[in-house]
Amino acid sequence: MSTDASTDWQAWHEPYTDPTSPLSRRLAIVQRHIGAWLEGRGGVPARVLSLCAGDGRDLLGVLRDRGDRDDVEATLVELDAGLVATARASAATLATARVRVLEGDAALVDLWADAVPADLVLLCGVLGNISDADVERTLATLPELCADDATVVWTRSRRDPDLTPAIRNWLSGNGFAEVAFEAPDDVLFSVGVHRYAGTPRPVRQGRRLFTFTT
């Protein structure tokens, strides 16, 4: 997750144990969209990149129940060693599924550059923990991460000041078409799904995309 030692990211995951918590509800929406994306692939091999992946439950929880999981080659990037260990243990239960969990700072392009272009990019729990300028920079870099017709799933709180309208505009300006935007009235989280309609660009290495602020 973050280089900020003041945040206990494993404790941050504890609300997942309550299926009614906002975090669990957000997870269910993200997993539903990942499942729909896989259904739409129809068994065509795909590459997935998840940045600041936590324990990987958004993707791995979907792959666990699918017969087409072997069609997916996934790279999960996470800094917290405990979450990495949990993700690797979960991935190991998927038998032949091709899942790689990298321990390191997901903001550093060189760490995961060999995993792009990806057909699905997950930015869940990222955009709400970095500066607005870093959000804009990261979204502008997505064409370097995406294959033709790739899908991006992202999350962001709508607490004031709500940045989600700007995020949606920035994605549109970078060649992405909105597939879905879910923002339940009784909670502050939102989940966006965008499809890349532009031309993929070569990834430029040697860069840091963002710095966690929380």
XYZ file of N, CA, C and O in Angstrom:
856
model
N 0.815 -1.196 0.000
C 0.000 0.000 0.000
C 0.858 1.260 0.000
O 1.218 1.791 -1.020
N 1.236 1.700 1.175
C 1.876 3.004 1.315
C 3.234 2.889 1.973
O 3.533 1.953 2.686
N 4.073 3.892 1.732
C 5.340 3.971 2.431
C 5.184 4.669 3.775
O 6.145 4.837 4.503
N 3.976 5.073 4.146
C 3.711 5.759 5.405
C 3.625 4.731 6.536
O 2.664 3.969 6.635
N 4.625 4.697 7.419
C 4.678 3.699 8.479
C 3.594 3.908 9.522
O 3.348 3.045 10.365
N 2.921 5.052 9.518
C 1.908 5.337 10.535
C 0.600 4.622 10.247
O -0.280 4.574 11.102
N 0.430 4.076 9.067
C -0.798 3.396 8.691
C -0.625 1.889 8.826
O 0.284 1.311 8.239
N -1.500 1.261 9.615
C -1.510 -0.193 9.750
C -2.470 -0.743 8.702
O -3.683 -0.795 8.909
N -1.927 -1.157 7.566
C -2.773 -1.545 6.442
C -3.480 -2.873 6.671
O -4.558 -3.109 6.116
N -2.893 -3.739 7.498
C -3.597 -4.977 7.811
C -4.818 -4.690 8.680
O -5.888 -5.278 8.491
N -4.685 -3.756 9.621
C -5.842 -3.344 10.421
C -6.881 -2.648 9.539
O -8.094 -2.791 9.755
N -6.401 -1.916 8.536
C -7.317 -1.232 7.604
C -8.236 -2.223 6.914
O -9.382 -1.899 6.580
N -7.755 -3.458 6.713
C -8.544 -4.481 6.026
C -9.582 -5.151 6.933
O -10.427 -5.912 6.439
N -9.542 -4.891 8.243
C -10.413 -5.608 9.161
C -11.908 -5.448 8.875
O -12.689 -6.384 9.086
N -12.382 -4.271 8.392
C -13.818 -4.157 8.097
C -14.321 -5.149 7.047
O -15.535 -5.353 6.939
N -13.424 -5.763 6.303
C -13.861 -6.780 5.352
C -14.544 -7.951 6.065
O -15.298 -8.709 5.439
N -14.282 -8.138 7.355
C -14.912 -9.235 8.083
C -16.396 -8.986 8.311
O -17.139 -9.919 8.633
N -16.831 -7.749 8.159
C -18.249 -7.387 8.282
C -18.822 -7.230 6.879
O -18.490 -6.268 6.180
N -19.679 -8.146 6.445
C -20.193 -8.078 5.069
C -21.055 -6.860 4.794
O -21.337 -6.554 3.631
N -21.471 -6.143 5.848
C -22.302 -4.952 5.644
C -21.491 -3.661 5.658
O -22.046 -2.584 5.437
N -20.192 -3.744 5.927
C -19.361 -2.544 5.993
C -19.223 -1.907 4.613
O -19.337 -2.587 3.589
N -18.982 -0.589 4.559
C -18.753 0.047 3.256
C -17.621 -0.604 2.477
O -17.704 -0.725 1.245
N -16.570 -1.033 3.162
C -15.449 -1.657 2.467
C -15.879 -2.965 1.807
O -15.492 -3.252 0.664
N -16.676 -3.763 2.514
C -17.166 -5.012 1.944
C -18.122 -4.753 0.787
O -18.106 -5.468 -0.227
N -18.947 -3.733 0.936
C -19.872 -3.400 -0.151
C -19.121 -2.918 -1.384
O -19.472 -3.267 -2.517
N -18.069 -2.129 -1.167
C -17.251 -1.685 -2.298
C -16.594 -2.872 -2.978
O -16.557 -2.960 -4.211
N -16.059 -3.791 -2.171
C -15.429 -4.981 -2.721
C -16.397 -5.763 -3.597
O -16.023 -6.218 -4.691
N -17.632 -5.923 -3.137
C -18.619 -6.678 -3.905
C -18.866 -6.041 -5.271
O -19.008 -6.745 -6.284
N -18.904 -4.715 -5.315
C -19.117 -4.028 -6.590
C -17.918 -4.221 -7.503
O -18.063 -4.517 -8.701
N -16.710 -4.056 -6.947
C -15.502 -4.255 -7.755
C -15.456 -5.676 -8.295
O -15.187 -5.900 -9.489
N -15.736 -6.653 -7.450
C -15.699 -8.046 -7.889
C -16.755 -8.320 -8.959
O -16.502 -9.083 -9.902
N -17.917 -7.699 -8.835
C -18.950 -7.882 -9.845
C -18.481 -7.382 -11.199
O -18.713 -8.025 -12.230
N -17.800 -6.249 -11.206
C -17.315 -5.715 -12.477
C -16.164 -6.557 -13.037
O -16.056 -6.729 -14.261
N -15.310 -7.074 -12.151
C -14.250 -7.961 -12.634
C -14.857 -9.219 -13.241
O -14.440 -9.685 -14.314
N -15.872 -9.774 -12.577
C -16.541 -10.952 -13.116
C -17.197 -10.686 -14.453
O -17.115 -11.512 -15.384
N -17.841 -9.521 -14.585
C -18.475 -9.160 -15.854
C -17.434 -9.005 -16.952
O -17.663 -9.393 -18.106
N -16.283 -8.429 -16.592
C -15.205 -8.281 -17.576
C -14.724 -9.638 -18.044
O -14.533 -9.859 -19.249
N -14.544 -10.577 -17.125
C -14.115 -11.922 -17.500
C -15.159 -12.599 -18.389
O -14.810 -13.270 -19.366
N -16.430 -12.447 -18.055
C -17.488 -13.021 -18.887
C -17.417 -12.476 -20.299
O -17.578 -13.209 -21.279
N -17.159 -11.186 -20.400
C -17.072 -10.562 -21.710
C -15.876 -11.028 -22.524
O -15.889 -10.941 -23.753
N -14.840 -11.517 -21.846
C -13.656 -12.015 -22.554
C -13.939 -13.325 -23.269
O -13.298 -13.647 -24.269
N -14.864 -14.105 -22.730
C -15.215 -15.368 -23.374
C -14.058 -16.341 -23.468
O -13.937 -17.093 -24.445
N -13.181 -16.349 -22.457
C -12.078 -17.297 -22.455
C -10.838 -16.847 -23.198
O -9.853 -17.589 -23.267
N -10.855 -15.628 -23.751
C -9.665 -15.104 -24.426
C -8.607 -14.783 -23.368
O -8.909 -14.131 -22.369
N -7.359 -15.243 -23.538
C -6.315 -14.968 -22.547
C -6.182 -13.474 -22.255
O -6.347 -12.638 -23.154
N -5.896 -13.151 -21.004
C -5.854 -11.747 -20.604
C -4.779 -11.525 -19.561
O -4.445 -12.414 -18.776
N -4.242 -10.302 -19.557
C -3.274 -9.891 -18.547
C -3.933 -8.876 -17.631
O -4.634 -7.957 -18.081
N -3.673 -9.027 -16.327
C -4.239 -8.128 -15.326
C -3.100 -7.521 -14.511
O -2.158 -8.220 -14.129
N -3.192 -6.227 -14.258
C -2.250 -5.537 -13.380
C -3.036 -4.849 -12.285
O -3.935 -4.053 -12.562
N -2.693 -5.159 -11.033
C -3.335 -4.529 -9.884
C -2.278 -3.789 -9.079
O -1.342 -4.405 -8.563
N -2.411 -2.459 -8.994
C -1.463 -1.632 -8.258
C -1.983 -1.365 -6.847
O -3.168 -1.103 -6.655
N -1.079 -1.412 -5.855
C -1.470 -1.296 -4.448
C -2.573 -2.316 -4.159
O -3.665 -1.984 -3.699
N -2.249 -3.579 -4.438
C -3.240 -4.646 -4.492
C -3.726 -5.121 -3.135
O -4.675 -5.903 -3.064
N -3.094 -4.694 -2.042
C -3.494 -5.203 -0.744
C -3.279 -6.706 -0.688
O -2.258 -7.223 -1.137
N -4.269 -7.439 -0.166
C -4.156 -8.894 -0.127
C -4.742 -9.553 -1.369
O -4.875 -10.776 -1.427
N -5.089 -8.733 -2.362
C -5.513 -9.253 -3.660
C -6.901 -9.827 -3.701
O -7.297 -10.431 -4.703
N -7.701 -9.594 -2.659
C -8.990 -10.279 -2.588
C -9.968 -9.836 -3.675
O -10.884 -10.594 -4.019
N -9.806 -8.630 -4.211
C -10.742 -8.204 -5.261
C -10.637 -9.100 -6.483
O -11.632 -9.619 -6.989
N -9.423 -9.359 -6.953
C -9.229 -10.214 -8.121
C -9.242 -11.689 -7.755
O -9.930 -12.494 -8.392
N -8.480 -12.069 -6.729
C -8.340 -13.485 -6.385
C -9.668 -14.080 -5.933
O -9.953 -15.254 -6.200
N -10.492 -13.265 -5.276
C -11.797 -13.747 -4.855
C -12.702 -14.094 -6.015
O -13.570 -14.968 -5.902
N -12.506 -13.419 -7.140
C -13.275 -13.721 -8.342
C -12.688 -14.939 -9.052
O -13.410 -15.862 -9.452
N -11.378 -14.967 -9.207
C -10.734 -16.076 -9.915
C -10.987 -17.408 -9.220
O -11.083 -18.453 -9.889
N -11.081 -17.389 -7.896
C -11.256 -18.619 -7.128
C -12.468 -19.417 -7.595
O -12.454 -20.660 -7.598
N -13.514 -18.725 -8.009
C -14.769 -19.390 -8.342
C -14.992 -19.550 -9.836
O -16.100 -19.893 -10.262
N -13.950 -19.330 -10.634
C -14.138 -19.362 -12.088
C -13.299 -20.454 -12.746
O -12.122 -20.644 -12.432
N -13.916 -21.137 -13.693
C -13.210 -22.169 -14.428
C -12.246 -21.620 -15.457
O -11.379 -22.354 -15.945
N -12.385 -20.325 -15.790
C -11.514 -19.730 -16.801
C -10.345 -18.969 -16.169
O -9.682 -18.186 -16.841
N -10.062 -19.212 -14.890
C -8.994 -18.457 -14.236
C -7.628 -18.717 -14.855
O -6.731 -17.874 -14.763
N -7.461 -19.873 -15.488
C -6.167 -20.167 -16.097
C -5.924 -19.345 -17.357
O -4.816 -19.364 -17.900
N -6.954 -18.648 -17.825
C -6.787 -17.760 -18.986
C -6.218 -16.404 -18.572
O -5.917 -15.577 -19.427
N -6.085 -16.203 -17.262
C -5.651 -14.906 -16.739
C -4.212 -14.995 -16.253
O -3.852 -15.886 -15.489
N -3.400 -14.042 -16.696
C -2.045 -13.859 -16.182
C -2.038 -12.565 -15.385
O -2.177 -11.483 -15.954
N -1.911 -12.669 -14.075
C -2.092 -11.503 -13.205
C -0.816 -11.137 -12.475
O -0.075 -12.006 -12.005
N -0.587 -9.832 -12.363
C 0.500 -9.292 -11.549
C -0.100 -8.363 -10.513
O -0.770 -7.384 -10.854
N 0.115 -8.674 -9.241
C -0.359 -7.871 -8.130
C 0.845 -7.221 -7.465
O 1.837 -7.907 -7.189
N 0.776 -5.925 -7.208
C 1.902 -5.190 -6.632
C 1.475 -4.601 -5.292
O 0.483 -3.865 -5.211
N 2.225 -4.914 -4.239
C 1.876 -4.469 -2.890
C 3.149 -4.294 -2.067
O 4.089 -5.084 -2.176
N 3.172 -3.256 -1.236
C 4.346 -2.947 -0.432
C 4.335 -3.627 0.938
O 5.381 -4.055 1.429
N 3.162 -3.751 1.552
C 3.079 -4.295 2.905
C 3.386 -5.800 2.881
O 2.688 -6.588 2.227
N 4.409 -6.213 3.636
C 4.866 -7.598 3.591
C 3.799 -8.576 4.059
O 3.666 -9.683 3.515
N 3.023 -8.204 5.091
C 1.976 -9.086 5.585
C 0.886 -9.310 4.558
O 0.405 -10.440 4.372
N 0.494 -8.246 3.871
C -0.527 -8.374 2.834
C 0.000 -9.167 1.645
O -0.737 -9.936 1.027
N 1.285 -8.982 1.337
C 1.896 -9.762 0.256
C 1.837 -11.253 0.595
O 1.494 -12.093 -0.250
N 2.170 -11.594 1.829
C 2.144 -12.998 2.238
C 0.734 -13.576 2.122
O 0.553 -14.718 1.658
N -0.272 -12.797 2.530
C -1.648 -13.263 2.429
C -2.055 -13.450 0.971
O -2.695 -14.443 0.615
N -1.675 -12.492 0.125
C -2.009 -12.593 -1.298
C -1.344 -13.810 -1.928
O -1.972 -14.533 -2.720
N -0.090 -14.051 -1.589
C 0.603 -15.206 -2.155
C -0.024 -16.511 -1.690
O -0.145 -17.465 -2.472
N -0.442 -16.566 -0.428
C -1.097 -17.768 0.082
C -2.429 -17.995 -0.636
O -2.778 -19.130 -0.987
N -3.175 -16.920 -0.856
C -4.452 -17.039 -1.563
C -4.231 -17.471 -3.009
O -4.954 -18.333 -3.532
N -3.222 -16.897 -3.652
C -2.926 -17.258 -5.038
C -2.520 -18.716 -5.149
O -2.851 -19.395 -6.130
N -1.821 -19.225 -4.136
C -1.358 -20.613 -4.170
C -2.517 -21.598 -4.164
O -2.375 -22.735 -4.646
N -3.674 -21.193 -3.631
C -4.831 -22.090 -3.590
C -5.534 -22.174 -4.940
O -6.440 -23.006 -5.097
N -5.135 -21.328 -5.879
C -5.788 -21.320 -7.189
C -5.148 -22.305 -8.154
O -5.412 -22.263 -9.353
N -4.311 -23.179 -7.626
C -3.690 -24.259 -8.407
C -2.908 -23.704 -9.585
O -1.898 -23.045 -9.396
N -3.403 -23.903 -10.794
C -2.616 -23.564 -11.980
C -2.769 -22.119 -12.435
O -2.194 -21.737 -13.457
N -3.562 -21.327 -11.718
C -3.716 -19.930 -12.111
C -2.361 -19.223 -12.098
O -1.535 -19.458 -11.216
N -2.148 -18.349 -13.064
C -0.868 -17.655 -13.201
C -0.944 -16.298 -12.515
O -1.305 -15.298 -13.125
N -0.606 -16.281 -11.226
C -0.671 -15.065 -10.436
C 0.699 -14.798 -9.824
O 1.273 -15.657 -9.162
N 1.206 -13.601 -10.068
C 2.487 -13.175 -9.506
C 2.229 -12.013 -8.559
O 1.580 -11.035 -8.921
N 2.726 -12.131 -7.331
C 2.569 -11.064 -6.338
C 3.941 -10.459 -6.078
O 4.840 -11.127 -5.560
N 4.097 -9.195 -6.462
C 5.364 -8.498 -6.295
C 5.337 -7.663 -5.020
O 4.383 -6.914 -4.790
N 6.365 -7.776 -4.207
C 6.472 -6.954 -3.005
C 7.315 -5.724 -3.326
O 8.496 -5.835 -3.651
N 6.706 -4.557 -3.256
C 7.429 -3.327 -3.556
C 6.472 -2.177 -3.755
O 5.252 -2.327 -3.680
N 7.022 -1.010 -4.020
C 6.261 0.224 -4.178
C 5.630 0.273 -5.561
O 6.333 0.411 -6.572
N 4.310 0.180 -5.610
C 3.601 0.139 -6.888
C 3.733 1.436 -7.673
O 3.438 1.467 -8.875
N 4.176 2.496 -7.034
C 4.346 3.770 -7.738
C 5.540 3.762 -8.675
O 5.643 4.621 -9.560
N 6.442 2.801 -8.496
C 7.658 2.729 -9.305
C 7.411 1.889 -10.550
O 7.236 0.670 -10.478
N 7.404 2.533 -11.683
C 7.049 1.874 -12.940
C 7.955 0.680 -13.236
O 7.493 -0.367 -13.719
N 9.232 0.799 -12.948
C 10.168 -0.274 -13.296
C 9.809 -1.603 -12.640
O 10.146 -2.667 -13.173
N 9.142 -1.556 -11.496
C 8.830 -2.777 -10.761
C 7.896 -3.690 -11.540
O 8.035 -4.916 -11.492
N 6.948 -3.094 -12.269
C 5.930 -3.899 -12.944
C 5.860 -3.653 -14.450
O 4.907 -4.087 -15.107
N 6.860 -3.003 -15.003
C 6.806 -2.619 -16.420
C 6.651 -3.819 -17.343
O 6.079 -3.699 -18.443
N 7.133 -4.981 -16.918
C 7.025 -6.160 -17.791
C 5.625 -6.762 -17.771
O 5.349 -7.719 -18.500
N 4.717 -6.195 -16.965
C 3.348 -6.706 -16.883
C 2.380 -5.939 -17.774
O 1.177 -6.241 -17.793
N 2.875 -4.956 -18.490
C 2.023 -4.173 -19.386
C 2.499 -4.354 -20.830
O 3.656 -4.694 -21.063
N 1.589 -4.149 -21.783
C 0.218 -3.657 -21.629
C -0.710 -4.715 -21.038
O -0.592 -5.894 -21.348
N -1.628 -4.265 -20.197
C -2.577 -5.149 -19.528
C -3.975 -4.954 -20.109
O -4.318 -3.885 -20.612
N -4.760 -6.010 -20.019
C -6.147 -5.951 -20.496
C -7.095 -5.464 -19.418
O -8.188 -4.993 -19.717
N -6.665 -5.595 -18.157
C -7.438 -5.066 -17.028
C -6.463 -4.446 -16.052
O -5.490 -5.091 -15.639
N -6.705 -3.187 -15.692
C -5.886 -2.480 -14.709
C -6.775 -2.142 -13.519
O -7.843 -1.541 -13.678
N -6.343 -2.546 -12.327
C -7.093 -2.271 -11.109
C -6.389 -1.183 -10.307
O -5.232 -1.332 -9.924
N -7.110 -0.092 -10.065
C -6.629 1.017 -9.228
C -7.601 1.174 -8.070
O -8.308 2.175 -7.953
N -7.656 0.177 -7.220
C -8.602 0.164 -6.103
C -7.852 0.492 -4.813
O -6.900 -0.200 -4.454
N -8.272 1.555 -4.155
C -7.578 1.990 -2.958
C -6.332 2.801 -3.243
O -5.465 2.930 -2.379
N -6.244 3.356 -4.425
C -5.077 4.158 -4.818
C -5.428 5.640 -4.880
O -4.799 6.476 -4.215
N -6.430 5.989 -5.660
C -6.693 7.387 -5.997
C -7.144 8.220 -4.808
O -7.050 9.451 -4.856
N -7.592 7.581 -3.744
C -7.999 8.330 -2.566
C -6.882 8.568 -1.570
O -7.089 9.229 -0.553
N -5.708 8.051 -1.868
C -4.580 8.148 -0.933
C -3.399 8.921 -1.490
O -2.308 8.878 -0.924
N -3.615 9.620 -2.590
C -2.546 10.394 -3.215
C -3.067 11.789 -3.534
O -4.270 12.045 -3.501
N -2.154 12.695 -3.823
C -2.552 14.079 -4.098
C -3.334 14.170 -5.403
O -3.257 13.287 -6.267
N -4.079 15.263 -5.543
C -4.843 15.467 -6.769
C -3.920 15.501 -7.982
O -4.258 14.962 -9.048
N -2.772 16.132 -7.833
C -1.825 16.202 -8.950
C -1.328 14.815 -9.319
O -1.167 14.498 -10.510
N -1.091 13.964 -8.315
C -0.652 12.600 -8.596
C -1.759 11.774 -9.225
O -1.505 10.900 -10.063
N -3.001 12.034 -8.818
C -4.130 11.360 -9.464
C -4.144 11.684 -10.955
O -4.228 10.804 -11.812
N -4.042 12.976 -11.263
C -4.074 13.390 -12.670
C -2.908 12.788 -13.442
O -3.070 12.322 -14.572
N -1.725 12.775 -12.835
C -0.544 12.221 -13.489
C -0.705 10.713 -13.737
O -0.373 10.204 -14.805
N -1.214 10.023 -12.746
C -1.390 8.580 -12.875
C -2.397 8.242 -13.969
O -2.173 7.331 -14.779
N -3.486 8.972 -14.025
C -4.494 8.723 -15.057
C -3.952 9.035 -16.447
O -4.278 8.347 -17.424
N -3.100 10.045 -16.537
C -2.498 10.381 -17.834
C -1.527 9.305 -18.298
O -1.233 9.203 -19.498
N -1.032 8.494 -17.356
C -0.094 7.431 -17.689
C -0.806 6.143 -18.103
O -0.190 5.258 -18.709
N -2.092 6.027 -17.835
C -2.808 4.782 -18.098
C -2.698 4.283 -19.542
O -2.646 3.067 -19.759
N -2.667 5.164 -20.562
C -2.493 4.638 -21.921
C -1.207 3.839 -22.105
O -1.098 3.041 -23.050
N -0.235 4.020 -21.213
C 0.989 3.225 -21.270
C 0.821 1.870 -20.579
O 1.640 0.972 -20.765
N -0.210 1.744 -19.783
C -0.464 0.510 -19.061
C -1.456 -0.385 -19.777
O -1.535 -1.588 -19.502
N -2.239 0.199 -20.685
C -3.392 -0.487 -21.256
C -3.136 -1.053 -22.648
O -2.544 -0.388 -23.503
N -3.642 -2.260 -22.869
C -3.681 -2.849 -24.197
C -4.884 -2.281 -24.946
O -5.682 -1.516 -24.394
N -5.024 -2.647 -26.200
C -6.201 -2.242 -26.960
C -7.469 -2.672 -26.230
O -7.587 -3.829 -25.794
N -8.421 -1.759 -26.096
C -9.733 -2.069 -25.521
C -9.641 -2.535 -24.075
O -10.507 -3.268 -23.594
N -8.607 -2.118 -23.366
C -8.435 -2.523 -21.966
C -9.497 -1.863 -21.079
O -10.091 -0.834 -21.422
N -9.697 -2.459 -19.922
C -10.631 -1.934 -18.928
C -9.868 -1.511 -17.680
O -8.926 -2.194 -17.267
N -10.264 -0.386 -17.104
C -9.705 0.096 -15.842
C -10.830 0.150 -14.812
O -11.905 0.711 -15.089
N -10.601 -0.447 -13.664
C -11.542 -0.351 -12.542
C -10.856 0.445 -11.440
O -9.737 0.113 -11.038
N -11.501 1.497 -10.962
C -10.901 2.369 -9.966
C -11.912 2.677 -8.857
O -13.119 2.552 -9.050
N -11.386 3.079 -7.704
C -12.242 3.481 -6.589
C -11.761 4.814 -6.037
O -10.593 5.166 -6.156
N -12.704 5.520 -5.416
C -12.361 6.808 -4.819
C -13.500 7.246 -3.902
O -14.680 7.117 -4.261
N -13.188 7.763 -2.739
C -14.201 8.343 -1.866
C -14.725 9.633 -2.487
O -14.009 10.336 -3.209
N -15.997 9.934 -2.169
C -16.597 11.183 -2.655
C -16.693 12.227 -1.539
O -17.461 13.195 -1.645
N -15.911 12.036 -0.474
C -15.930 13.031 0.589
C -15.483 14.383 0.044
O -14.707 14.463 -0.901
N -15.990 15.436 0.642
C -15.720 16.801 0.181
C -14.239 17.161 0.389
O -13.684 16.885 1.465
N -13.573 17.738 -0.593
C -14.055 18.057 -1.934
C -14.023 16.823 -2.843
O -13.006 16.126 -2.922
N -15.134 16.547 -3.486
C -15.301 15.351 -4.300
C -14.507 15.483 -5.604
O -14.798 16.335 -6.442
N -13.509 14.607 -5.758
C -12.667 14.664 -6.955
C -13.198 13.785 -8.080
O -12.680 13.829 -9.195
N -14.226 12.983 -7.823
C -14.639 12.027 -8.859
C -15.096 12.678 -10.166
O -14.830 12.119 -11.239
N -15.750 13.847 -10.153
C -16.068 14.461 -11.456
C -14.804 14.772 -12.260
O -14.770 14.563 -13.478
N -13.756 15.240 -11.584
C -12.498 15.525 -12.283
C -11.859 14.232 -12.777
O -11.328 14.188 -13.901
N -11.896 13.194 -11.962
C -11.321 11.912 -12.378
C -11.993 11.412 -13.647
O -11.334 10.977 -14.598
N -13.290 11.487 -13.692
C -14.027 11.017 -14.874
C -13.691 11.863 -16.091
O -13.566 11.342 -17.208
N -13.530 13.161 -15.890
C -13.141 14.038 -17.008
C -11.715 13.753 -17.464
O -11.433 13.745 -18.674
N -10.810 13.538 -16.517
C -9.428 13.237 -16.890
C -9.343 11.929 -17.667
O -8.599 11.826 -18.644
N -10.100 10.939 -17.237
C -10.103 9.668 -17.967
C -10.629 9.861 -19.388
O -10.053 9.342 -20.352
N -11.699 10.620 -19.518
C -12.245 10.895 -20.850
C -11.214 11.603 -21.720
O -11.038 11.279 -22.907
N -10.497 12.565 -21.138
C -9.491 13.305 -21.892
C -8.300 12.475 -22.287
O -7.552 12.854 -23.192
N -8.116 11.317 -21.628
C -7.010 10.430 -21.959
C -7.444 9.235 -22.796
O -6.703 8.256 -22.925
N -8.640 9.324 -23.373
C -9.063 8.306 -24.334
C -9.907 7.188 -23.762
O -10.074 6.148 -24.408
N -10.486 7.386 -22.574
C -11.272 6.339 -21.936
C -12.768 6.641 -22.027
O -13.192 7.780 -21.832
N -13.540 5.606 -22.302
C -14.994 5.716 -22.339
C -15.564 5.107 -21.061
O -15.170 4.008 -20.666
N -16.480 5.816 -20.426
C -17.044 5.328 -19.167
C -18.009 4.177 -19.416
O -18.938 4.280 -20.212
N -17.788 3.080 -18.709
C -18.664 1.917 -18.771
C -19.657 1.936 -17.614
O -20.836 1.609 -17.781
N -19.159 2.330 -16.432
C -20.026 2.370 -15.248
C -19.430 3.312 -14.214
O -18.207 3.492 -14.145
N -20.319 3.897 -13.416
C -19.905 4.681 -12.254
C -20.948 4.451 -11.183
O -22.109 4.831 -11.343
N -20.550 3.788 -10.103
C -21.481 3.446 -9.033
C -21.117 4.219 -7.771
O -19.982 4.125 -7.281
N -22.087 4.971 -7.274
C -21.888 5.815 -6.103
C -23.140 5.741 -5.243
O -24.019 6.601 -5.330
N -23.259 4.710 -4.396
C -24.467 4.557 -3.570
C -24.710 5.784 -2.691
O -23.778 6.392 -2.177
N -25.988 6.117 -2.516
C -26.348 7.336 -1.796
C -25.975 7.308 -0.323
O -25.733 8.352 0.280
N -25.952 6.126 0.281
C -25.788 6.051 1.730
C -24.343 5.858 2.179
O -24.085 5.694 3.375
N -23.413 5.880 1.247
C -21.993 5.761 1.577
C -21.210 6.749 0.718
O -21.743 7.327 -0.223
N -19.925 6.907 1.028
C -19.118 7.880 0.293
C -18.270 7.255 -0.808
O -17.743 7.972 -1.656
N -18.123 5.930 -0.818
C -17.249 5.338 -1.833
C -17.889 5.383 -3.216
O -19.113 5.499 -3.362
N -17.051 5.281 -4.225
C -17.522 5.142 -5.600
C -16.603 4.176 -6.330
O -15.434 4.014 -5.978
N -17.171 3.530 -7.326
C -16.429 2.587 -8.168
C -16.657 2.978 -9.618
O -17.798 3.113 -10.065
N -15.575 3.182 -10.347
C -15.675 3.530 -11.756
C -15.079 2.447 -12.634
O -14.131 1.757 -12.243
N -15.652 2.305 -13.807
C -15.151 1.356 -14.808
C -15.053 2.094 -16.135
O -16.039 2.674 -16.602
N -13.863 2.086 -16.715
C -13.635 2.764 -17.984
C -12.936 1.839 -18.973
O -12.114 1.016 -18.578
N -13.285 1.998 -20.230
C -12.664 1.210 -21.303
C -11.766 2.110 -22.137
O -12.149 3.225 -22.494
N -10.566 1.614 -22.429
C -9.623 2.424 -23.203
C -9.959 2.337 -24.685
O -9.943 1.265 -25.289
N -10.274 3.476 -25.281
C -10.645 3.537 -26.687
C -9.558 4.188 -27.531
O -9.749 4.430 -28.722
N -8.416 4.473 -26.918
C -7.335 5.132 -27.638
C -6.287 4.160 -28.141
O -6.511 2.949 -28.214
N -5.141 4.696 -28.473
C -4.021 3.898 -28.976
C -3.010 3.686 -27.859
O -2.519 4.660 -27.275
N -2.697 2.433 -27.523
C -1.719 2.175 -26.456
C -0.377 2.831 -26.755
O 0.027 2.963 -27.909
N 0.300 3.250 -25.679
C 1.612 3.874 -25.818
C 2.660 3.047 -25.091
O 2.352 2.410 -24.076
N 3.906 3.040 -25.553
C 4.964 2.308 -24.856
C 5.154 2.853 -23.449
O 5.100 4.060 -23.220
N 5.383 1.958 -22.502
C 5.575 2.382 -21.125
C 6.951 3.017 -20.966
O 7.944 2.523 -21.497
N 6.997 4.121 -20.257
C 8.257 4.821 -19.992
C 8.710 4.477 -18.581
O 8.012 4.753 -17.609
N 9.866 3.881 -18.485
C 10.359 3.427 -17.195
C 11.146 4.536 -16.479
O 11.262 5.651 -16.964
N 11.663 4.207 -15.298
C 12.460 5.154 -14.537
C 11.667 6.261 -13.891
O 12.205 7.343 -13.628
N 10.388 6.002 -13.577
C 9.530 7.058 -13.028
C 8.805 6.592 -11.779
O 8.560 5.407 -11.586
N 8.434 7.554 -10.958
C 7.497 7.351 -9.859
C 6.199 8.041 -10.236
O 6.196 9.229 -10.592
N 5.090 7.312 -10.174
C 3.820 7.879 -10.574
C 3.147 8.682 -9.458
O 2.466 9.672 -9.730
N 3.303 8.240 -8.226
C 2.584 8.888 -7.133
C 3.290 8.617 -5.812
O 4.173 7.749 -5.720
N 2.866 9.352 -4.795
C 3.343 9.145 -3.434
C 2.131 9.107 -2.515
O 1.287 10.004 -2.565
N 2.013 8.063 -1.705
C 0.895 7.965 -0.777
C 0.993 9.078 0.266
O 2.076 9.380 0.762
N -0.146 9.668 0.588
C -0.204 10.745 1.575
C -0.866 10.293 2.868
O -0.926 11.052 3.830
N -1.415 9.066 2.896
C -2.077 8.553 4.111
C -1.555 7.169 4.411
O -0.927 6.539 3.584
